[in-house]
Short mmCIF file of C-alpha atoms in Angstrom, two decimals:
data_model
loop_
_atom_site.label_atom_id
_atom_site.label_comp_id
_atom_site.label_asym_id
_atom_site.label_seq_id
_atom_site.Cartn_x
_atom_site.Cartn_y
_atom_site.Cartn_z
CA UNK W 1 -113.60 133.01 66.36
CA UNK W 2 -112.42 130.36 64.25
CA UNK W 3 -108.95 130.19 64.02
CA UNK W 4 -107.29 130.84 60.05
CA UNK W 5 -105.25 127.82 59.59
CA UNK W 6 -101.54 128.54 59.34
CA UNK W 7 -99.56 127.24 56.30
CA UNK W 8 -96.16 127.42 55.51
CA UNK W 9 -94.70 128.10 52.06
CA UNK W 10 -91.28 127.34 51.27
CA UNK W 11 -89.19 127.22 47.71
CA UNK W 12 -86.82 129.34 45.93
CA UNK W 13 -89.56 132.17 46.12
CA UNK W 14 -92.82 131.99 48.29
CA UNK W 15 -94.13 135.47 47.56
CA UNK W 16 -96.62 134.51 44.70
CA UNK W 17 -97.83 131.50 46.76
CA UNK W 18 -98.28 133.37 50.05
CA UNK W 19 -100.41 136.14 48.63
CA UNK W 20 -102.68 133.73 46.90
CA UNK W 21 -103.09 132.27 50.48
CA UNK W 22 -103.61 135.69 52.22
CA UNK W 23 -106.04 136.44 49.77
CA UNK W 24 -107.87 132.87 50.19
CA UNK W 25 -108.10 133.91 54.07
CA UNK W 26 -105.21 131.45 55.19
CA UNK W 27 -102.20 132.51 57.40
CA UNK W 28 -98.92 132.41 56.07
CA UNK W 29 -95.35 131.73 57.16
CA UNK W 30 -92.89 131.49 54.58
CA UNK W 31 -88.89 130.73 53.74
CA UNK W 32 -87.24 131.40 50.61
CA UNK W 33 -84.06 132.59 48.72
CA UNK W 34 -85.13 136.24 49.23
CA UNK W 35 -87.50 137.21 52.11
CA UNK W 36 -88.44 140.17 49.75
CA UNK W 37 -89.74 143.41 51.24
CA UNK W 38 -93.52 143.34 50.31
CA UNK W 39 -93.21 139.86 51.14
CA UNK W 40 -92.07 140.49 54.91
CA UNK W 41 -94.41 143.40 55.19
CA UNK W 42 -97.54 141.06 54.50
CA UNK W 43 -96.46 137.97 56.73
CA UNK W 44 -93.52 136.46 58.66
CA UNK W 45 -90.47 135.75 56.14
CA UNK W 46 -87.09 134.11 56.52
CA UNK W 47 -84.24 134.10 54.02
CA UNK W 48 -82.22 130.80 53.85
CA UNK W 49 -78.83 130.51 52.73
CA UNK W 50 -78.10 127.06 52.25
CA UNK W 51 -81.00 125.99 49.94
CA UNK W 52 -82.86 123.73 49.63
CA UNK W 53 -81.56 121.98 52.57
CA UNK W 54 -81.99 124.62 55.39
CA UNK W 55 -85.78 124.36 54.32
CA UNK W 56 -86.19 121.08 56.43
CA UNK W 57 -84.89 123.17 59.77
CA UNK W 58 -86.88 125.91 59.20
CA UNK W 59 -90.04 123.49 58.68
CA UNK W 60 -88.92 121.54 62.09
CA UNK W 61 -89.10 124.76 64.24
CA UNK W 62 -92.37 126.66 62.51
CA UNK W 63 -95.68 126.01 63.92
CA UNK W 64 -98.36 125.32 61.04
CA UNK W 65 -101.30 123.65 59.95
CA UNK W 66 -99.52 122.35 56.91
CA UNK W 67 -96.98 123.14 54.18
CA UNK W 68 -96.66 123.73 50.48
CA UNK W 69 -93.76 123.90 48.04
CA UNK W 70 -92.80 126.12 45.05
CA UNK W 71 -90.43 125.82 42.34
CA UNK W 72 -87.77 124.08 42.15
CA UNK W 73 -88.27 122.01 45.22
CA UNK W 74 -89.84 119.20 43.15
CA UNK W 75 -86.48 118.38 42.12
CA UNK W 76 -85.72 117.16 45.51
CA UNK W 77 -88.28 114.12 46.36
CA UNK W 78 -86.03 113.13 49.29
CA UNK W 79 -86.11 116.23 50.95
CA UNK W 80 -90.03 116.43 50.22
CA UNK W 81 -90.62 113.38 52.19
CA UNK W 82 -88.24 114.26 54.71
CA UNK W 83 -90.18 117.53 55.26
CA UNK W 84 -93.60 115.63 54.83
CA UNK W 85 -92.93 113.73 57.87
CA UNK W 86 -92.56 116.77 60.22
CA UNK W 87 -95.86 118.72 58.96
CA UNK W 88 -98.51 117.74 56.88
CA UNK W 89 -97.97 118.21 53.08
CA UNK W 90 -100.66 119.92 51.09
CA UNK W 91 -99.26 119.10 47.88
CA UNK W 92 -97.84 115.88 45.74
CA UNK W 93 -94.98 113.50 47.68
CA UNK W 94 -91.84 112.53 46.79
CA UNK W 95 -92.92 109.46 44.89
CA UNK W 96 -95.07 111.24 42.80
CA UNK W 97 -92.29 113.74 41.90
CA UNK W 98 -89.89 110.88 41.23
CA UNK W 99 -92.54 109.60 38.59
CA UNK W 100 -94.11 112.93 37.28
CA UNK W 101 -90.52 114.37 36.57
CA UNK W 102 -89.27 111.26 34.56
CA UNK W 103 -89.74 112.55 30.85
CA UNK W 104 -89.39 108.91 29.40
CA UNK W 105 -92.16 107.87 31.53
CA UNK W 106 -94.29 110.89 31.28
CA UNK W 107 -93.88 110.32 27.64
CA UNK W 108 -95.16 106.72 27.65
CA UNK W 109 -98.38 107.84 29.70
CA UNK W 110 -99.32 110.09 27.37
CA UNK W 111 -98.53 108.12 23.94
CA UNK W 112 -100.16 105.13 25.70
CA UNK W 113 -103.45 107.14 25.29
CA UNK W 114 -103.05 108.56 21.96
CA UNK W 115 -101.77 112.17 23.24
CA UNK W 116 -98.74 113.94 21.54
CA UNK W 117 -95.42 114.40 23.04
CA UNK W 118 -92.38 115.49 21.53
CA UNK W 119 -89.77 112.93 20.98
CA UNK W 120 -87.46 111.89 24.08
CA UNK W 121 -84.91 109.83 25.09
CA UNK W 122 -82.29 109.82 27.44
CA UNK W 123 -78.60 110.86 26.72
CA UNK W 124 -75.91 108.53 26.54
CA UNK W 125 -73.18 110.70 25.02
CA UNK W 126 -74.36 110.29 21.70
CA UNK W 127 -75.83 112.59 19.15
CA UNK W 128 -79.69 112.54 18.78
CA UNK W 129 -79.36 112.57 15.40
CA UNK W 130 -80.94 114.94 12.58
CA UNK W 131 -83.73 117.64 13.69
CA UNK W 132 -83.40 120.57 16.21
CA UNK W 133 -82.95 119.15 19.39
CA UNK W 134 -83.00 120.65 23.28
CA UNK W 135 -81.02 119.07 26.17
CA UNK W 136 -82.78 119.14 29.50
CA UNK W 137 -81.45 117.84 32.69
CA UNK W 138 -84.56 117.05 34.51
CA UNK W 139 -83.70 119.03 37.24
CA UNK W 140 -84.35 122.51 36.61
CA UNK W 141 -87.16 125.04 36.74
CA UNK W 142 -88.31 128.09 35.15
CA UNK W 143 -86.20 127.34 32.23
CA UNK W 144 -82.83 126.31 33.84
CA UNK W 145 -81.51 123.06 33.08
CA UNK W 146 -82.71 123.76 29.19
CA UNK W 147 -80.02 124.24 26.38
CA UNK W 148 -79.40 123.80 22.82
CA UNK W 149 -77.93 120.91 20.87
CA UNK W 150 -74.03 121.37 20.70
CA UNK W 151 -72.40 118.71 18.87
CA UNK W 152 -69.11 119.64 21.12
CA UNK W 153 -70.85 119.09 24.30
CA UNK W 154 -72.86 115.66 24.19
CA UNK W 155 -74.13 115.24 28.04
CA UNK W 156 -74.16 111.34 29.35
CA UNK W 157 -77.29 112.53 31.82
CA UNK W 158 -80.50 114.15 31.30
CA UNK W 159 -82.85 114.16 28.17
CA UNK W 160 -83.01 114.78 24.72
CA UNK W 161 -85.93 116.31 23.66
CA UNK W 162 -87.02 117.31 19.93
CA UNK W 163 -87.63 121.05 19.63
CA UNK W 164 -91.27 122.09 18.71
CA UNK W 165 -91.85 125.17 16.99
CA UNK W 166 -95.04 127.38 18.18
CA UNK W 167 -95.92 129.37 21.24
CA UNK W 168 -94.91 128.44 24.95
CA UNK W 169 -97.87 128.00 26.92
CA UNK W 170 -98.79 126.58 30.38
CA UNK W 171 -101.92 125.20 31.61
CA UNK W 172 -103.25 125.30 35.49
CA UNK W 173 -105.33 122.60 37.06
CA UNK W 174 -106.28 121.67 40.60
CA UNK W 175 -106.90 117.99 41.00
CA UNK W 176 -108.37 115.70 43.61
CA UNK W 177 -108.78 112.07 44.05
CA UNK W 178 -111.80 111.92 41.81
CA UNK W 179 -111.42 115.26 39.48
CA UNK W 180 -109.07 117.62 37.62
CA UNK W 181 -110.26 120.98 36.76
CA UNK W 182 -108.60 123.29 34.34
CA UNK W 183 -108.38 126.31 36.06
CA UNK W 184 -106.76 128.50 33.17
CA UNK W 185 -104.53 128.44 29.78
CA UNK W 186 -101.51 131.24 29.80
CA UNK W 187 -99.01 132.21 27.39
CA UNK W 188 -95.44 131.84 29.01
CA UNK W 189 -92.97 134.83 28.40
CA UNK W 190 -89.77 133.18 27.86
CA UNK W 191 -86.28 134.59 27.02
CA UNK W 192 -87.69 137.99 26.13
CA UNK W 193 -84.55 140.08 26.07
CA UNK W 194 -86.64 143.25 27.42
CA UNK W 195 -86.66 141.72 30.73
CA UNK W 196 -83.03 140.74 30.91
CA UNK W 197 -84.03 136.84 30.97
CA UNK W 198 -81.68 134.01 29.35
CA UNK W 199 -82.65 131.88 26.37
CA UNK W 200 -85.44 129.62 27.51
CA UNK W 201 -85.65 131.48 30.97
CA UNK W 202 -89.35 131.93 32.16
CA UNK W 203 -89.90 135.39 32.71
CA UNK W 204 -93.32 136.17 32.74
CA UNK W 205 -97.21 135.19 31.81
CA UNK W 206 -100.27 136.52 29.85
CA UNK W 207 -103.84 135.17 31.18
CA UNK W 208 -105.90 133.98 29.89
CA UNK W 209 -104.75 133.13 26.34
CA UNK W 210 -107.22 131.92 23.93
CA UNK W 211 -106.96 128.74 21.93
CA UNK W 212 -109.34 126.57 19.56
CA UNK W 213 -111.80 124.57 21.23
CA UNK W 214 -110.03 121.29 19.87
CA UNK W 215 -106.83 122.47 21.43
CA UNK W 216 -108.73 123.28 25.16
CA UNK W 217 -110.31 119.55 24.85
CA UNK W 218 -106.60 118.33 24.28
CA UNK W 219 -105.67 119.87 27.51
CA UNK W 220 -108.49 118.71 29.77
CA UNK W 221 -107.73 115.14 28.57
CA UNK W 222 -103.89 115.76 29.29
CA UNK W 223 -104.77 117.05 32.47
CA UNK W 224 -107.06 114.21 33.34
CA UNK W 225 -104.71 111.43 32.30
CA UNK W 226 -101.76 112.71 34.34
CA UNK W 227 -103.41 113.56 37.55
CA UNK W 228 -105.14 109.84 37.21
CA UNK W 229 -102.01 108.01 36.16
CA UNK W 230 -99.41 109.95 38.65
CA UNK W 231 -102.07 110.71 41.42
CA UNK W 232 -101.58 114.37 41.24
CA UNK W 233 -103.11 116.50 43.99
CA UNK W 234 -104.01 120.20 44.10
CA UNK W 235 -102.63 122.73 41.80
CA UNK W 236 -100.34 121.64 39.22
CA UNK W 237 -99.10 122.97 35.84
CA UNK W 238 -98.38 121.51 32.31
CA UNK W 239 -96.08 123.65 30.21
CA UNK W 240 -96.77 123.06 26.34
CA UNK W 241 -96.34 124.39 23.19
CA UNK W 242 -99.09 125.02 20.70
CA UNK W 243 -98.09 125.05 16.99
CA UNK W 244 -101.35 126.09 15.66
CA UNK W 245 -103.09 122.42 15.65
CA UNK W 246 -101.58 120.35 18.27
CA UNK W 247 -100.79 120.90 21.99
CA UNK W 248 -97.31 119.50 22.68
CA UNK W 249 -97.04 119.26 26.46
CA UNK W 250 -93.19 119.22 27.16
CA UNK W 251 -93.30 118.59 31.10
CA UNK W 252 -95.20 118.82 33.91
CA UNK W 253 -94.83 120.83 37.49
CA UNK W 254 -96.16 119.11 40.21
CA UNK W 255 -97.10 122.16 42.35
CA UNK W 256 -98.31 125.99 42.24
CA UNK W 257 -96.71 127.91 39.59
CA UNK W 258 -95.65 131.71 38.89
CA UNK W 259 -98.72 131.61 36.33
CA UNK W 260 -101.08 131.03 39.22
CA UNK W 261 -101.49 134.59 40.32
CA UNK W 262 -101.88 135.78 36.97
CA UNK W 263 -104.92 133.13 36.42
CA UNK W 264 -106.29 134.16 39.52
CA UNK W 265 -106.16 138.15 38.77
CA UNK W 266 -107.54 137.41 35.30
CA UNK W 267 -110.23 135.73 36.74
CA UNK W 268 -111.39 138.33 39.22
CA UNK W 269 -110.72 141.00 37.11
CA UNK W 270 -112.31 139.62 33.98
CA UNK W 271 -109.56 141.47 32.23
CA UNK W 272 -106.52 140.06 30.90
CA UNK W 273 -103.45 140.20 33.50
CA UNK W 274 -99.54 140.40 32.47
CA UNK W 275 -97.02 139.27 34.74
CA UNK W 276 -92.98 140.27 33.75
CA UNK W 277 -90.17 139.29 35.99
CA UNK W 278 -87.56 141.80 35.57
CA UNK W 279 -83.72 140.13 35.65
CA UNK W 280 -80.80 142.33 36.42
CA UNK W 281 -78.46 143.11 33.53
CA UNK W 282 -75.81 144.83 35.39
CA UNK W 283 -74.69 144.75 39.00
CA UNK W 284 -76.99 146.36 41.17
CA UNK W 285 -76.84 147.49 44.93
CA UNK W 286 -80.45 148.47 46.19
CA UNK W 287 -80.26 151.68 48.43
CA UNK W 288 -82.83 151.91 50.91
CA UNK W 289 -84.62 154.61 49.07
CA UNK W 290 -85.07 152.67 46.12
CA UNK W 291 -86.16 149.69 48.14
CA UNK W 292 -88.62 151.92 49.99
CA UNK W 293 -90.01 153.99 47.01
CA UNK W 294 -90.81 150.70 45.18
CA UNK W 295 -92.54 149.14 48.28
CA UNK W 296 -94.60 152.53 48.54
CA UNK W 297 -95.39 152.02 44.52
CA UNK W 298 -96.17 148.20 44.75
CA UNK W 299 -100.03 148.34 45.39
CA UNK W 300 -102.19 146.03 47.64
CA UNK W 301 -102.00 142.41 48.67
CA UNK W 302 -105.49 142.11 46.44
CA UNK W 303 -103.78 144.16 43.72
CA UNK W 304 -100.24 144.26 43.33
CA UNK W 305 -98.43 146.42 40.64
CA UNK W 306 -94.98 145.54 41.71
CA UNK W 307 -94.01 142.60 43.32
CA UNK W 308 -91.10 140.52 44.80
CA UNK W 309 -89.65 144.03 46.01
CA UNK W 310 -85.68 143.56 47.00
CA UNK W 311 -84.69 144.83 50.65
CA UNK W 312 -82.41 147.72 51.24
CA UNK W 313 -78.98 146.99 50.79
CA UNK W 314 -79.63 143.73 48.81
CA UNK W 315 -76.75 143.37 45.95
CA UNK W 316 -78.36 141.84 42.64
CA UNK W 317 -75.91 140.15 40.54
CA UNK W 318 -76.52 140.12 36.75
CA UNK W 319 -78.90 137.48 35.52
CA UNK W 320 -80.68 137.25 39.26
CA UNK W 321 -84.14 138.26 39.22
CA UNK W 322 -84.99 142.19 40.63
CA UNK W 323 -88.59 142.19 41.02
CA UNK W 324 -92.32 142.12 39.36
CA UNK W 325 -94.38 143.71 37.20
CA UNK W 326 -98.29 143.05 36.77
CA UNK W 327 -100.41 144.83 34.82
CA UNK W 328 -104.02 144.42 33.38
CA UNK W 329 -105.08 145.30 30.11
CA UNK W 330 -108.29 144.85 27.21
CA UNK W 331 -106.30 143.22 24.96
CA UNK W 332 -102.90 141.16 24.62
CA UNK W 333 -101.23 144.11 22.87
CA UNK W 334 -102.59 146.24 25.61
CA UNK W 335 -100.99 144.00 28.10
CA UNK W 336 -97.61 143.61 26.38
CA UNK W 337 -97.38 147.36 25.76
CA UNK W 338 -98.05 148.04 29.41
CA UNK W 339 -95.39 145.55 30.44
CA UNK W 340 -92.64 146.58 28.40
CA UNK W 341 -93.42 150.06 29.08
CA UNK W 342 -92.95 149.49 32.95
CA UNK W 343 -90.04 147.54 32.78
CA UNK W 344 -88.32 150.12 30.43
CA UNK W 345 -89.25 152.77 33.32
CA UNK W 346 -88.11 150.59 36.16
CA UNK W 347 -84.70 150.11 34.28
CA UNK W 348 -84.28 153.64 34.11
CA UNK W 349 -84.96 154.28 37.77
CA UNK W 350 -82.78 151.53 39.10
CA UNK W 351 -79.90 152.10 36.69
CA UNK W 352 -79.99 155.76 36.14
CA UNK W 353 -80.13 155.64 32.32
CA UNK W 354 -81.55 153.61 29.55
CA UNK W 355 -80.39 150.33 29.09
CA UNK W 356 -79.98 148.57 25.63
#
């Protein structure tokens, strides 16, 4: 009998990637900030407190055939290299991370081949000038490290990037040394108040997202260029804004992303998939009854309805993620309506009253 390879998944949240591996026939072991109840039920899961540095200790004592990382470990390239020396890494090394997360280098690479990229330059304590600008630390994930221009706070580190009006989207790719395949295009839910998310904070995905053929062609070329020039391997994502005519890539996530499970589900079901992350609006202590009830309703590994179920006695502070909702639908309006309804019902259940 063939033994299924065991892959360790480490990062801020390991659940989505671990579930994808389990569905694909791998065994998974995980370490992240939550070790949520549904993840514990599906595979071994360990919660780390000294993130991300405890992940190296975890990997050193964990038997596995390889490992992958989720967000936001791409911001720690030295740690990734340290861990890659312990166990085989299925993903991008520290040298790749240093290059691809440099927005100036990414900008130059894309513009050199005629692709668009928002005007971006390094902060130096000066105003970026006229226009609508965003400050990016270059060290965030899921929208953290992004804020609007504030004339009273002129940073000396990070980047200024010109803000592009349009629809926030993402593209998911799978790259090897020879090819780069566009797996799916999604709309990103960002800063949606009904989820409790902060401004610029990623809070969900709708997949697939239809774009004109010209825009899809741009995305194919973007994937080919960045995978070749930066030697990206395996799964990666490109966040972009579509202004109705032009695809404006804004950054590359050089690892599996939160949108991947929505793309997988939509591809399998031939329906649209919606995913929404519910963030706490008030302090919340999860009772054993609430955790058990949510776990009972979460669905199956192959088709989850709720995910990232908090453990009994977990204390969730305002702004922290509470759980994830996944739905299927026949149209974008159908998916959006179902997500909003499910989130509203869950808030009533968890808080005991309707939140505003």
